[in-house]
């Protein structure tokens, strides 16, 4: 602790003032010099800490003493009174710098040395009675001495500056920081030493823009959480101004350095200016409702005033500056993940396979992807010479050739033929990558909700007699009563699109229903598949029902039927459960949190780890994955109608209150209410790995959130009186999910129980739910026959010209119905990328060591540690269950253990680990 000296005079007026304005890019706070206010006035009374941060690793050791001016402007010695305070500023530099950047560092060192670097103003939480704003102090420093850190943090640099504050200053509550340098820098935190209360932490974790880009000074608050009504008087104005600067005014094109959050529709997916074939409708609005994305403000296209012009790779799509990937994550992508993969690998593969983009002719062709790889000739390597593809691909260099070898996916690593078995097909509805669509069959017959005038009779062609043939003497009524019949129903979501999908080249799809029987021995078994086409004048009854059969012909047809079901399942998984329900629906929560909750708000601090990287990965997806002509359209059955299918699901199915795991399980009939259970529900199928493990994670999150909310909202009416919180929830409903704003099912926000429920749902969606349906994509989907993402042929009927070919070579018919080699490798590459944990991943229950001062409340930190410890316990519970031979969906010969909801993981494709946020 530094020595404390008592000042001899009281705080006086500032010779600096704060100019608050609103510009086209939003309100800002600009530092300006004010007139000197009388003989003997002290600069220390209210002004800036003017400090210099070196761009290099060296800085001037000595700092200038605190000085003040008399009315003539002459320098005079400061009084001996005051508290000596030291500011330690921590900055993160680039880990790898180019030579030009190192030269720039030396130039910045020279500029900084003459006092043109960074200006800091320390703001008290007490009001200066003269200015009616928070008291503030200044000091002039011309160089800071870096303090070396451990080698692991060689890119982290600390600088210190000494200055003096008056004894009646109060407690520091905020810092205004202005960057006078020519380029931005990344501020990790500022720590103020010297006050009686001990070190005061100002966690930042933010880019500080150059003043030449934006005159706005950045506001950094200390790590004390305040509800709006509890905000110290000296900080109220700054709290409001900071939120105004983040909201902007909804006008103009966003610039790279901006940190403005606003809403827009998905009107940038098409590119009609380039090609009318790439025109896509606006997603978001009455006709095609959808959650809102982050606004970029780019001009409209020339051919469609309602569509926004596109930014094509490698140019970045705007996201607020602090939402961009950090360097490790950027390196993971630019060196070999999504960006490099899409920029370099796919064109190379296209060039290699263009003359032979043919179906797989034998299963050995698929095996060769793992054994032999894909040949890329030397002349095709040049652009992607430094391509790094991580765990998905082992690089083997030979003379003049490069081979890309795919890792064997987990689903066939232990048992090469598991995918062929009915019980594995069924098991994956409970323990696969898409375990969230299986539901109990509640009534019979099965009835469609679609308009019969358009889509024909609503009754399913799956009859009572057909099902009972597979139930070993049990009636349908008894099976339903005993909760033994289940269904995977993709009829109503796909039927309105089937005709359009089947008009696309190389696409043949059905609307499907699959009925399962849960046997007394605890095995889920598929017993009937219905594949339907829209009725036509020539074929009014186009519903076909298939069973597994025992004859060779029916057996192969059954395999084709299962493949079509898997194709539908893969499409709904990617477009609805993955993209819509996690990525797209989280985006408005994140935007509203930044716009309406101050960074000192306790709920902002709670949600902050769960927002990391989501806006950036979503922007990349809009650029290269879900865009017109992008990977999703090229690789999944709906093709160019993919986002329209996603919009239809949002319109007809999505409800915020049903995104809570217990509510979703009850809605699907997979659980019943049970107040005695920790999660409030009891599973209908105990051996349902996703749900069983998910409820453990859900309950841990719920307990943590409830303790957090109780701590800050213990007073009656504290939730309803929190103006920021109420505006936040209102904006999520009325702006972020504008097309659903009038739905009656939105939860109220009146009590701390309401708030805890809303927050638990959001955190679950960002963490556990996304992990469960994302990180198994390559382990389950990397083997094409297990989860074909599209089918290119209908099942041959006896009167079809190709039926004889099917009879003579059923394997060839099956393989030629799957994706082509190029389509398959595209999917495998992207699925691997999306299944990969970055080395800088932050997992549920963990805190980045560089962010350890996120809050200064010891009770909250103790509660978080209990949450972290509980997750470690859950990990051991899951591992024990995976060894339990009675749980047949997670153990047995050749069956991979269910690990997708194990909280921790290392980097790479691990098939486990729950990141805090939707970060990939």
PDB file of C-alpha atoms in Angstrom, residues 593-861:
ATOM      1  CA  UNK A 593     -28.182  -6.064 -22.791  1.00  0.00           C
ATOM      2  CA  UNK A 594     -25.623  -3.604 -24.149  1.00  0.00           C
ATOM      3  CA  UNK A 595     -28.188  -0.969 -25.064  1.00  0.00           C
ATOM      4  CA  UNK A 596     -30.260  -0.978 -21.885  1.00  0.00           C
ATOM      5  CA  UNK A 597     -28.110  -2.315 -19.037  1.00  0.00           C
ATOM      6  CA  UNK A 598     -25.155  -0.273 -17.869  1.00  0.00           C
ATOM      7  CA  UNK A 599     -21.910  -2.192 -17.552  1.00  0.00           C
ATOM      8  CA  UNK A 600     -22.190  -1.529 -13.815  1.00  0.00           C
ATOM      9  CA  UNK A 601     -25.624  -3.198 -13.689  1.00  0.00           C
ATOM     10  CA  UNK A 602     -25.467  -6.547 -11.840  1.00  0.00           C
ATOM     11  CA  UNK A 603     -27.443  -8.330 -14.562  1.00  0.00           C
ATOM     12  CA  UNK A 604     -25.059  -7.039 -17.217  1.00  0.00           C
ATOM     13  CA  UNK A 605     -22.170  -8.470 -15.211  1.00  0.00           C
ATOM     14  CA  UNK A 606     -23.972 -11.796 -14.870  1.00  0.00           C
ATOM     15  CA  UNK A 607     -24.721 -12.071 -18.599  1.00  0.00           C
ATOM     16  CA  UNK A 608     -21.448 -10.691 -19.927  1.00  0.00           C
ATOM     17  CA  UNK A 609     -19.538 -14.028 -20.161  1.00  0.00           C
ATOM     18  CA  UNK A 610     -22.475 -15.565 -22.017  1.00  0.00           C
ATOM     19  CA  UNK A 611     -22.352 -13.017 -24.861  1.00  0.00           C
ATOM     20  CA  UNK A 612     -18.749 -13.581 -25.945  1.00  0.00           C
ATOM     21  CA  UNK A 613     -18.095 -13.910 -29.695  1.00  0.00           C
ATOM     22  CA  UNK A 614     -21.758 -14.529 -30.613  1.00  0.00           C
ATOM     23  CA  UNK A 615     -22.298 -11.419 -32.754  1.00  0.00           C
ATOM     24  CA  UNK A 616     -19.054 -12.058 -34.630  1.00  0.00           C
ATOM     25  CA  UNK A 617     -19.755 -15.717 -35.378  1.00  0.00           C
ATOM     26  CA  UNK A 618     -23.279 -14.775 -36.474  1.00  0.00           C
ATOM     27  CA  UNK A 619     -21.910 -12.111 -38.808  1.00  0.00           C
ATOM     28  CA  UNK A 620     -19.530 -14.681 -40.312  1.00  0.00           C
ATOM     29  CA  UNK A 621     -22.459 -17.070 -40.751  1.00  0.00           C
ATOM     30  CA  UNK A 622     -24.501 -14.434 -42.593  1.00  0.00           C
ATOM     31  CA  UNK A 623     -21.512 -13.820 -44.812  1.00  0.00           C
ATOM     32  CA  UNK A 624     -20.584 -17.391 -45.724  1.00  0.00           C
ATOM     33  CA  UNK A 625     -22.930 -20.023 -44.280  1.00  0.00           C
ATOM     34  CA  UNK A 626     -26.612 -19.022 -44.396  1.00  0.00           C
ATOM     35  CA  UNK A 627     -26.284 -16.546 -47.268  1.00  0.00           C
ATOM     36  CA  UNK A 628     -27.622 -17.108 -50.769  1.00  0.00           C
ATOM     37  CA  UNK A 629     -25.362 -19.642 -52.444  1.00  0.00           C
ATOM     38  CA  UNK A 630     -23.597 -20.339 -49.146  1.00  0.00           C
ATOM     39  CA  UNK A 631     -22.584 -23.596 -47.532  1.00  0.00           C
ATOM     40  CA  UNK A 632     -25.930 -24.323 -45.863  1.00  0.00           C
ATOM     41  CA  UNK A 633     -27.877 -23.887 -49.095  1.00  0.00           C
ATOM     42  CA  UNK A 634     -25.356 -25.993 -50.979  1.00  0.00           C
ATOM     43  CA  UNK A 635     -25.277 -28.789 -48.420  1.00  0.00           C
ATOM     44  CA  UNK A 636     -28.767 -29.210 -46.934  1.00  0.00           C
ATOM     45  CA  UNK A 637     -32.043 -30.379 -48.474  1.00  0.00           C
ATOM     46  CA  UNK A 638     -33.977 -27.059 -48.376  1.00  0.00           C
ATOM     47  CA  UNK A 639     -31.352 -25.382 -50.581  1.00  0.00           C
ATOM     48  CA  UNK A 640     -32.260 -21.761 -51.393  1.00  0.00           C
ATOM     49  CA  UNK A 641     -35.364 -22.055 -49.179  1.00  0.00           C
ATOM     50  CA  UNK A 642     -33.314 -22.858 -46.057  1.00  0.00           C
ATOM     51  CA  UNK A 643     -33.879 -19.570 -44.250  1.00  0.00           C
ATOM     52  CA  UNK A 644     -37.552 -19.572 -45.195  1.00  0.00           C
ATOM     53  CA  UNK A 645     -37.871 -22.945 -43.452  1.00  0.00           C
ATOM     54  CA  UNK A 646     -36.109 -21.444 -40.436  1.00  0.00           C
ATOM     55  CA  UNK A 647     -38.503 -18.486 -40.477  1.00  0.00           C
ATOM     56  CA  UNK A 648     -41.526 -20.799 -40.636  1.00  0.00           C
ATOM     57  CA  UNK A 649     -40.243 -22.667 -37.590  1.00  0.00           C
ATOM     58  CA  UNK A 650     -39.847 -19.382 -35.718  1.00  0.00           C
ATOM     59  CA  UNK A 651     -43.386 -18.377 -36.676  1.00  0.00           C
ATOM     60  CA  UNK A 652     -45.089 -21.640 -35.787  1.00  0.00           C
ATOM     61  CA  UNK A 653     -42.965 -23.152 -33.015  1.00  0.00           C
ATOM     62  CA  UNK A 654     -40.672 -20.754 -31.189  1.00  0.00           C
ATOM     63  CA  UNK A 655     -41.696 -19.517 -27.754  1.00  0.00           C
ATOM     64  CA  UNK A 656     -39.367 -17.988 -25.200  1.00  0.00           C
ATOM     65  CA  UNK A 657     -41.093 -19.718 -22.302  1.00  0.00           C
ATOM     66  CA  UNK A 658     -40.559 -23.104 -23.979  1.00  0.00           C
ATOM     67  CA  UNK A 659     -36.816 -22.580 -24.376  1.00  0.00           C
ATOM     68  CA  UNK A 660     -36.367 -23.474 -20.702  1.00  0.00           C
ATOM     69  CA  UNK A 661     -35.236 -27.109 -20.650  1.00  0.00           C
ATOM     70  CA  UNK A 662     -37.876 -28.420 -18.192  1.00  0.00           C
ATOM     71  CA  UNK A 663     -40.662 -26.643 -20.099  1.00  0.00           C
ATOM     72  CA  UNK A 664     -39.429 -28.010 -23.420  1.00  0.00           C
ATOM     73  CA  UNK A 665     -39.293 -31.560 -22.057  1.00  0.00           C
ATOM     74  CA  UNK A 666     -42.827 -31.255 -20.669  1.00  0.00           C
ATOM     75  CA  UNK A 667     -44.109 -29.795 -23.945  1.00  0.00           C
ATOM     76  CA  UNK A 668     -42.700 -32.773 -25.844  1.00  0.00           C
ATOM     77  CA  UNK A 669     -44.081 -35.193 -23.284  1.00  0.00           C
ATOM     78  CA  UNK A 670     -40.573 -36.402 -22.443  1.00  0.00           C
ATOM     79  CA  UNK A 671     -40.989 -35.375 -18.809  1.00  0.00           C
ATOM     80  CA  UNK A 672     -43.754 -34.779 -16.291  1.00  0.00           C
ATOM     81  CA  UNK A 673     -43.899 -32.257 -13.485  1.00  0.00           C
ATOM     82  CA  UNK A 674     -42.468 -33.494 -10.195  1.00  0.00           C
ATOM     83  CA  UNK A 675     -42.014 -30.887  -7.449  1.00  0.00           C
ATOM     84  CA  UNK A 676     -39.848 -33.307  -5.480  1.00  0.00           C
ATOM     85  CA  UNK A 677     -37.210 -33.463  -8.221  1.00  0.00           C
ATOM     86  CA  UNK A 678     -34.345 -30.902  -8.156  1.00  0.00           C
ATOM     87  CA  UNK A 679     -35.306 -29.616 -11.590  1.00  0.00           C
ATOM     88  CA  UNK A 680     -39.056 -29.886 -10.942  1.00  0.00           C
ATOM     89  CA  UNK A 681     -39.558 -32.597 -13.575  1.00  0.00           C
ATOM     90  CA  UNK A 682     -39.175 -36.370 -13.881  1.00  0.00           C
ATOM     91  CA  UNK A 683     -38.132 -37.952 -17.172  1.00  0.00           C
ATOM     92  CA  UNK A 684     -40.454 -40.398 -18.910  1.00  0.00           C
ATOM     93  CA  UNK A 685     -37.364 -42.222 -20.217  1.00  0.00           C
ATOM     94  CA  UNK A 686     -34.722 -42.234 -17.513  1.00  0.00           C
ATOM     95  CA  UNK A 687     -32.026 -43.215 -20.007  1.00  0.00           C
ATOM     96  CA  UNK A 688     -32.345 -40.017 -22.050  1.00  0.00           C
ATOM     97  CA  UNK A 689     -28.731 -38.773 -21.898  1.00  0.00           C
ATOM     98  CA  UNK A 690     -29.297 -35.258 -23.280  1.00  0.00           C
ATOM     99  CA  UNK A 691     -32.185 -34.577 -20.920  1.00  0.00           C
ATOM    100  CA  UNK A 692     -30.691 -36.290 -17.853  1.00  0.00           C
ATOM    101  CA  UNK A 693     -27.352 -34.474 -18.130  1.00  0.00           C
ATOM    102  CA  UNK A 694     -29.025 -31.282 -19.309  1.00  0.00           C
ATOM    103  CA  UNK A 695     -31.240 -31.122 -16.219  1.00  0.00           C
ATOM    104  CA  UNK A 696     -28.156 -31.382 -14.013  1.00  0.00           C
ATOM    105  CA  UNK A 697     -26.591 -28.410 -15.834  1.00  0.00           C
ATOM    106  CA  UNK A 698     -29.917 -26.523 -15.873  1.00  0.00           C
ATOM    107  CA  UNK A 699     -30.378 -26.955 -12.119  1.00  0.00           C
ATOM    108  CA  UNK A 700     -26.821 -25.757 -11.405  1.00  0.00           C
ATOM    109  CA  UNK A 701     -27.354 -22.643 -13.552  1.00  0.00           C
ATOM    110  CA  UNK A 702     -30.728 -22.023 -11.898  1.00  0.00           C
ATOM    111  CA  UNK A 703     -29.266 -22.262  -8.391  1.00  0.00           C
ATOM    112  CA  UNK A 704     -26.433 -19.864  -9.289  1.00  0.00           C
ATOM    113  CA  UNK A 705     -28.777 -17.356 -10.944  1.00  0.00           C
ATOM    114  CA  UNK A 706     -31.284 -17.446  -8.088  1.00  0.00           C
ATOM    115  CA  UNK A 707     -28.595 -16.749  -5.492  1.00  0.00           C
ATOM    116  CA  UNK A 708     -27.266 -13.904  -7.645  1.00  0.00           C
ATOM    117  CA  UNK A 709     -30.690 -12.329  -8.180  1.00  0.00           C
ATOM    118  CA  UNK A 710     -31.639 -12.710  -4.502  1.00  0.00           C
ATOM    119  CA  UNK A 711     -28.475 -10.866  -3.522  1.00  0.00           C
ATOM    120  CA  UNK A 712     -29.282  -7.786  -5.595  1.00  0.00           C
ATOM    121  CA  UNK A 713     -33.079  -7.801  -5.533  1.00  0.00           C
ATOM    122  CA  UNK A 714     -33.836  -8.579  -1.891  1.00  0.00           C
ATOM    123  CA  UNK A 715     -36.023  -5.496  -1.420  1.00  0.00           C
ATOM    124  CA  UNK A 716     -39.761  -5.570  -2.298  1.00  0.00           C
ATOM    125  CA  UNK A 717     -40.557  -4.113  -5.732  1.00  0.00           C
ATOM    126  CA  UNK A 718     -36.844  -3.926  -6.551  1.00  0.00           C
ATOM    127  CA  UNK A 719     -37.436  -5.704  -9.883  1.00  0.00           C
ATOM    128  CA  UNK A 720     -40.327  -3.518 -11.025  1.00  0.00           C
ATOM    129  CA  UNK A 721     -38.539  -0.330  -9.923  1.00  0.00           C
ATOM    130  CA  UNK A 722     -35.365  -1.164 -11.885  1.00  0.00           C
ATOM    131  CA  UNK A 723     -35.845   1.083 -14.903  1.00  0.00           C
ATOM    132  CA  UNK A 724     -32.920  -0.323 -16.864  1.00  0.00           C
ATOM    133  CA  UNK A 725     -34.071  -3.897 -16.310  1.00  0.00           C
ATOM    134  CA  UNK A 726     -37.648  -3.155 -17.356  1.00  0.00           C
ATOM    135  CA  UNK A 727     -36.457  -1.323 -20.479  1.00  0.00           C
ATOM    136  CA  UNK A 728     -34.170  -4.267 -21.257  1.00  0.00           C
ATOM    137  CA  UNK A 729     -36.970  -6.832 -21.140  1.00  0.00           C
ATOM    138  CA  UNK A 730     -39.327  -4.533 -23.041  1.00  0.00           C
ATOM    139  CA  UNK A 731     -36.759  -4.031 -25.803  1.00  0.00           C
ATOM    140  CA  UNK A 732     -36.088  -7.767 -26.152  1.00  0.00           C
ATOM    141  CA  UNK A 733     -39.796  -8.352 -26.757  1.00  0.00           C
ATOM    142  CA  UNK A 734     -40.672  -5.232 -28.723  1.00  0.00           C
ATOM    143  CA  UNK A 735     -37.547  -4.732 -30.829  1.00  0.00           C
ATOM    144  CA  UNK A 736     -35.351  -7.823 -30.723  1.00  0.00           C
ATOM    145  CA  UNK A 737     -38.275 -10.204 -31.256  1.00  0.00           C
ATOM    146  CA  UNK A 738     -40.508  -7.603 -32.873  1.00  0.00           C
ATOM    147  CA  UNK A 739     -42.497 -10.107 -34.937  1.00  0.00           C
ATOM    148  CA  UNK A 740     -43.501 -11.944 -31.740  1.00  0.00           C
ATOM    149  CA  UNK A 741     -44.069  -8.827 -29.630  1.00  0.00           C
ATOM    150  CA  UNK A 742     -47.807  -9.387 -29.096  1.00  0.00           C
ATOM    151  CA  UNK A 743     -47.630 -13.047 -28.102  1.00  0.00           C
ATOM    152  CA  UNK A 744     -49.312 -13.771 -24.747  1.00  0.00           C
ATOM    153  CA  UNK A 745     -46.713 -16.296 -23.604  1.00  0.00           C
ATOM    154  CA  UNK A 746     -43.889 -13.837 -22.894  1.00  0.00           C
ATOM    155  CA  UNK A 747     -43.031 -14.134 -19.187  1.00  0.00           C
ATOM    156  CA  UNK A 748     -43.846 -11.159 -16.986  1.00  0.00           C
ATOM    157  CA  UNK A 749     -40.993  -9.398 -15.230  1.00  0.00           C
ATOM    158  CA  UNK A 750     -42.375  -8.382 -11.869  1.00  0.00           C
ATOM    159  CA  UNK A 751     -40.640 -10.560  -9.272  1.00  0.00           C
ATOM    160  CA  UNK A 752     -37.176 -11.908  -8.621  1.00  0.00           C
ATOM    161  CA  UNK A 753     -38.560 -15.368  -9.509  1.00  0.00           C
ATOM    162  CA  UNK A 754     -39.589 -14.014 -12.919  1.00  0.00           C
ATOM    163  CA  UNK A 755     -36.140 -12.546 -13.418  1.00  0.00           C
ATOM    164  CA  UNK A 756     -34.341 -15.722 -12.329  1.00  0.00           C
ATOM    165  CA  UNK A 757     -36.405 -17.794 -14.762  1.00  0.00           C
ATOM    166  CA  UNK A 758     -35.690 -15.473 -17.696  1.00  0.00           C
ATOM    167  CA  UNK A 759     -31.951 -15.348 -16.971  1.00  0.00           C
ATOM    168  CA  UNK A 760     -31.625 -19.094 -16.400  1.00  0.00           C
ATOM    169  CA  UNK A 761     -33.241 -19.711 -19.786  1.00  0.00           C
ATOM    170  CA  UNK A 762     -30.901 -17.286 -21.558  1.00  0.00           C
ATOM    171  CA  UNK A 763     -27.773 -18.706 -19.943  1.00  0.00           C
ATOM    172  CA  UNK A 764     -28.895 -22.296 -20.621  1.00  0.00           C
ATOM    173  CA  UNK A 765     -29.505 -21.522 -24.306  1.00  0.00           C
ATOM    174  CA  UNK A 766     -26.096 -19.851 -24.674  1.00  0.00           C
ATOM    175  CA  UNK A 767     -24.192 -22.579 -22.842  1.00  0.00           C
ATOM    176  CA  UNK A 768     -25.659 -26.047 -22.332  1.00  0.00           C
ATOM    177  CA  UNK A 769     -28.217 -26.054 -25.145  1.00  0.00           C
ATOM    178  CA  UNK A 770     -25.775 -24.797 -27.752  1.00  0.00           C
ATOM    179  CA  UNK A 771     -23.061 -27.205 -26.599  1.00  0.00           C
ATOM    180  CA  UNK A 772     -25.419 -30.193 -26.805  1.00  0.00           C
ATOM    181  CA  UNK A 773     -26.429 -29.520 -30.390  1.00  0.00           C
ATOM    182  CA  UNK A 774     -23.223 -28.033 -31.778  1.00  0.00           C
ATOM    183  CA  UNK A 775     -20.114 -29.896 -30.694  1.00  0.00           C
ATOM    184  CA  UNK A 776     -21.346 -33.284 -31.885  1.00  0.00           C
ATOM    185  CA  UNK A 777     -21.720 -32.173 -35.489  1.00  0.00           C
ATOM    186  CA  UNK A 778     -18.535 -33.775 -36.804  1.00  0.00           C
ATOM    187  CA  UNK A 779     -18.521 -36.745 -34.375  1.00  0.00           C
ATOM    188  CA  UNK A 780     -22.007 -37.736 -35.617  1.00  0.00           C
ATOM    189  CA  UNK A 781     -22.259 -36.065 -39.039  1.00  0.00           C
ATOM    190  CA  UNK A 782     -18.730 -36.583 -40.328  1.00  0.00           C
ATOM    191  CA  UNK A 783     -19.734 -40.005 -41.649  1.00  0.00           C
ATOM    192  CA  UNK A 784     -22.134 -39.185 -44.474  1.00  0.00           C
ATOM    193  CA  UNK A 785     -24.350 -42.314 -44.392  1.00  0.00           C
ATOM    194  CA  UNK A 786     -25.058 -41.787 -40.684  1.00  0.00           C
ATOM    195  CA  UNK A 787     -26.492 -38.281 -41.157  1.00  0.00           C
ATOM    196  CA  UNK A 788     -26.917 -37.360 -44.839  1.00  0.00           C
ATOM    197  CA  UNK A 789     -27.667 -33.651 -45.028  1.00  0.00           C
ATOM    198  CA  UNK A 790     -29.493 -34.002 -48.341  1.00  0.00           C
ATOM    199  CA  UNK A 791     -30.935 -36.715 -50.569  1.00  0.00           C
ATOM    200  CA  UNK A 792     -30.730 -36.560 -54.344  1.00  0.00           C
ATOM    201  CA  UNK A 793     -33.257 -39.255 -55.245  1.00  0.00           C
ATOM    202  CA  UNK A 794     -36.677 -40.401 -54.124  1.00  0.00           C
ATOM    203  CA  UNK A 795     -37.153 -44.006 -53.079  1.00  0.00           C
ATOM    204  CA  UNK A 796     -37.768 -46.060 -56.254  1.00  0.00           C
ATOM    205  CA  UNK A 797     -41.276 -47.455 -56.640  1.00  0.00           C
ATOM    206  CA  UNK A 798     -42.083 -50.591 -58.618  1.00  0.00           C
ATOM    207  CA  UNK A 799     -43.391 -48.617 -61.581  1.00  0.00           C
ATOM    208  CA  UNK A 800     -40.331 -46.329 -61.725  1.00  0.00           C
ATOM    209  CA  UNK A 801     -37.838 -46.700 -64.594  1.00  0.00           C
ATOM    210  CA  UNK A 802     -34.963 -46.943 -62.070  1.00  0.00           C
ATOM    211  CA  UNK A 803     -36.565 -49.714 -60.037  1.00  0.00           C
ATOM    212  CA  UNK A 804     -34.746 -52.466 -61.908  1.00  0.00           C
ATOM    213  CA  UNK A 805     -31.410 -50.703 -61.314  1.00  0.00           C
ATOM    214  CA  UNK A 806     -32.268 -50.621 -57.633  1.00  0.00           C
ATOM    215  CA  UNK A 807     -33.060 -54.343 -57.574  1.00  0.00           C
ATOM    216  CA  UNK A 808     -29.846 -55.238 -59.390  1.00  0.00           C
ATOM    217  CA  UNK A 809     -27.577 -52.915 -57.387  1.00  0.00           C
ATOM    218  CA  UNK A 810     -29.270 -51.538 -54.238  1.00  0.00           C
ATOM    219  CA  UNK A 811     -25.990 -50.338 -52.768  1.00  0.00           C
ATOM    220  CA  UNK A 812     -25.357 -48.118 -55.793  1.00  0.00           C
ATOM    221  CA  UNK A 813     -28.898 -46.717 -55.556  1.00  0.00           C
ATOM    222  CA  UNK A 814     -28.354 -45.947 -51.884  1.00  0.00           C
ATOM    223  CA  UNK A 815     -24.985 -44.269 -52.361  1.00  0.00           C
ATOM    224  CA  UNK A 816     -26.077 -42.287 -55.421  1.00  0.00           C
ATOM    225  CA  UNK A 817     -28.988 -40.932 -53.359  1.00  0.00           C
ATOM    226  CA  UNK A 818     -26.574 -39.350 -50.883  1.00  0.00           C
ATOM    227  CA  UNK A 819     -24.580 -36.151 -51.341  1.00  0.00           C
ATOM    228  CA  UNK A 820     -21.865 -36.151 -53.987  1.00  0.00           C
ATOM    229  CA  UNK A 821     -18.230 -36.316 -52.985  1.00  0.00           C
ATOM    230  CA  UNK A 822     -17.831 -32.542 -53.187  1.00  0.00           C
ATOM    231  CA  UNK A 823     -21.034 -31.894 -51.248  1.00  0.00           C
ATOM    232  CA  UNK A 824     -19.925 -34.394 -48.613  1.00  0.00           C
ATOM    233  CA  UNK A 825     -16.480 -32.911 -48.163  1.00  0.00           C
ATOM    234  CA  UNK A 826     -17.963 -29.416 -47.876  1.00  0.00           C
ATOM    235  CA  UNK A 827     -20.198 -30.601 -45.078  1.00  0.00           C
ATOM    236  CA  UNK A 828     -17.436 -32.537 -43.350  1.00  0.00           C
ATOM    237  CA  UNK A 829     -15.125 -29.523 -43.429  1.00  0.00           C
ATOM    238  CA  UNK A 830     -17.700 -27.109 -42.052  1.00  0.00           C
ATOM    239  CA  UNK A 831     -19.005 -29.546 -39.443  1.00  0.00           C
ATOM    240  CA  UNK A 832     -15.479 -30.041 -38.181  1.00  0.00           C
ATOM    241  CA  UNK A 833     -14.943 -26.299 -37.965  1.00  0.00           C
ATOM    242  CA  UNK A 834     -18.174 -25.821 -36.050  1.00  0.00           C
ATOM    243  CA  UNK A 835     -17.313 -28.702 -33.692  1.00  0.00           C
ATOM    244  CA  UNK A 836     -13.948 -27.218 -32.731  1.00  0.00           C
ATOM    245  CA  UNK A 837     -13.120 -25.549 -29.431  1.00  0.00           C
ATOM    246  CA  UNK A 838     -10.741 -22.601 -29.737  1.00  0.00           C
ATOM    247  CA  UNK A 839      -7.697 -22.592 -27.410  1.00  0.00           C
ATOM    248  CA  UNK A 840      -9.093 -19.444 -25.749  1.00  0.00           C
ATOM    249  CA  UNK A 841     -12.512 -21.005 -25.058  1.00  0.00           C
ATOM    250  CA  UNK A 842     -14.078 -19.949 -21.758  1.00  0.00           C
ATOM    251  CA  UNK A 843     -16.161 -22.720 -20.211  1.00  0.00           C
ATOM    252  CA  UNK A 844     -19.165 -22.668 -17.895  1.00  0.00           C
ATOM    253  CA  UNK A 845     -18.112 -22.135 -14.291  1.00  0.00           C
ATOM    254  CA  UNK A 846     -14.659 -20.849 -15.221  1.00  0.00           C
ATOM    255  CA  UNK A 847     -13.260 -17.314 -15.169  1.00  0.00           C
ATOM    256  CA  UNK A 848     -10.470 -16.097 -17.424  1.00  0.00           C
ATOM    257  CA  UNK A 849      -7.511 -15.245 -15.119  1.00  0.00           C
ATOM    258  CA  UNK A 850      -7.256 -11.879 -16.858  1.00  0.00           C
ATOM    259  CA  UNK A 851     -10.883 -11.138 -15.900  1.00  0.00           C
ATOM    260  CA  UNK A 852     -10.645 -12.157 -12.246  1.00  0.00           C
ATOM    261  CA  UNK A 853     -11.706  -8.701 -11.006  1.00  0.00           C
ATOM    262  CA  UNK A 854     -15.068  -8.792 -12.797  1.00  0.00           C
ATOM    263  CA  UNK A 855     -16.918  -7.948  -9.572  1.00  0.00           C
ATOM    264  CA  UNK A 856     -15.885  -6.901  -6.073  1.00  0.00           C
ATOM    265  CA  UNK A 857     -18.677  -8.560  -4.101  1.00  0.00           C
ATOM    266  CA  UNK A 858     -17.330 -11.373  -1.920  1.00  0.00           C
ATOM    267  CA  UNK A 859     -20.739 -13.007  -1.446  1.00  0.00           C
ATOM    268  CA  UNK A 860     -21.196 -13.215  -5.201  1.00  0.00           C
ATOM    269  CA  UNK A 861     -17.708 -14.651  -5.657  1.00  0.00           C
TER     270      UNK A 861
END
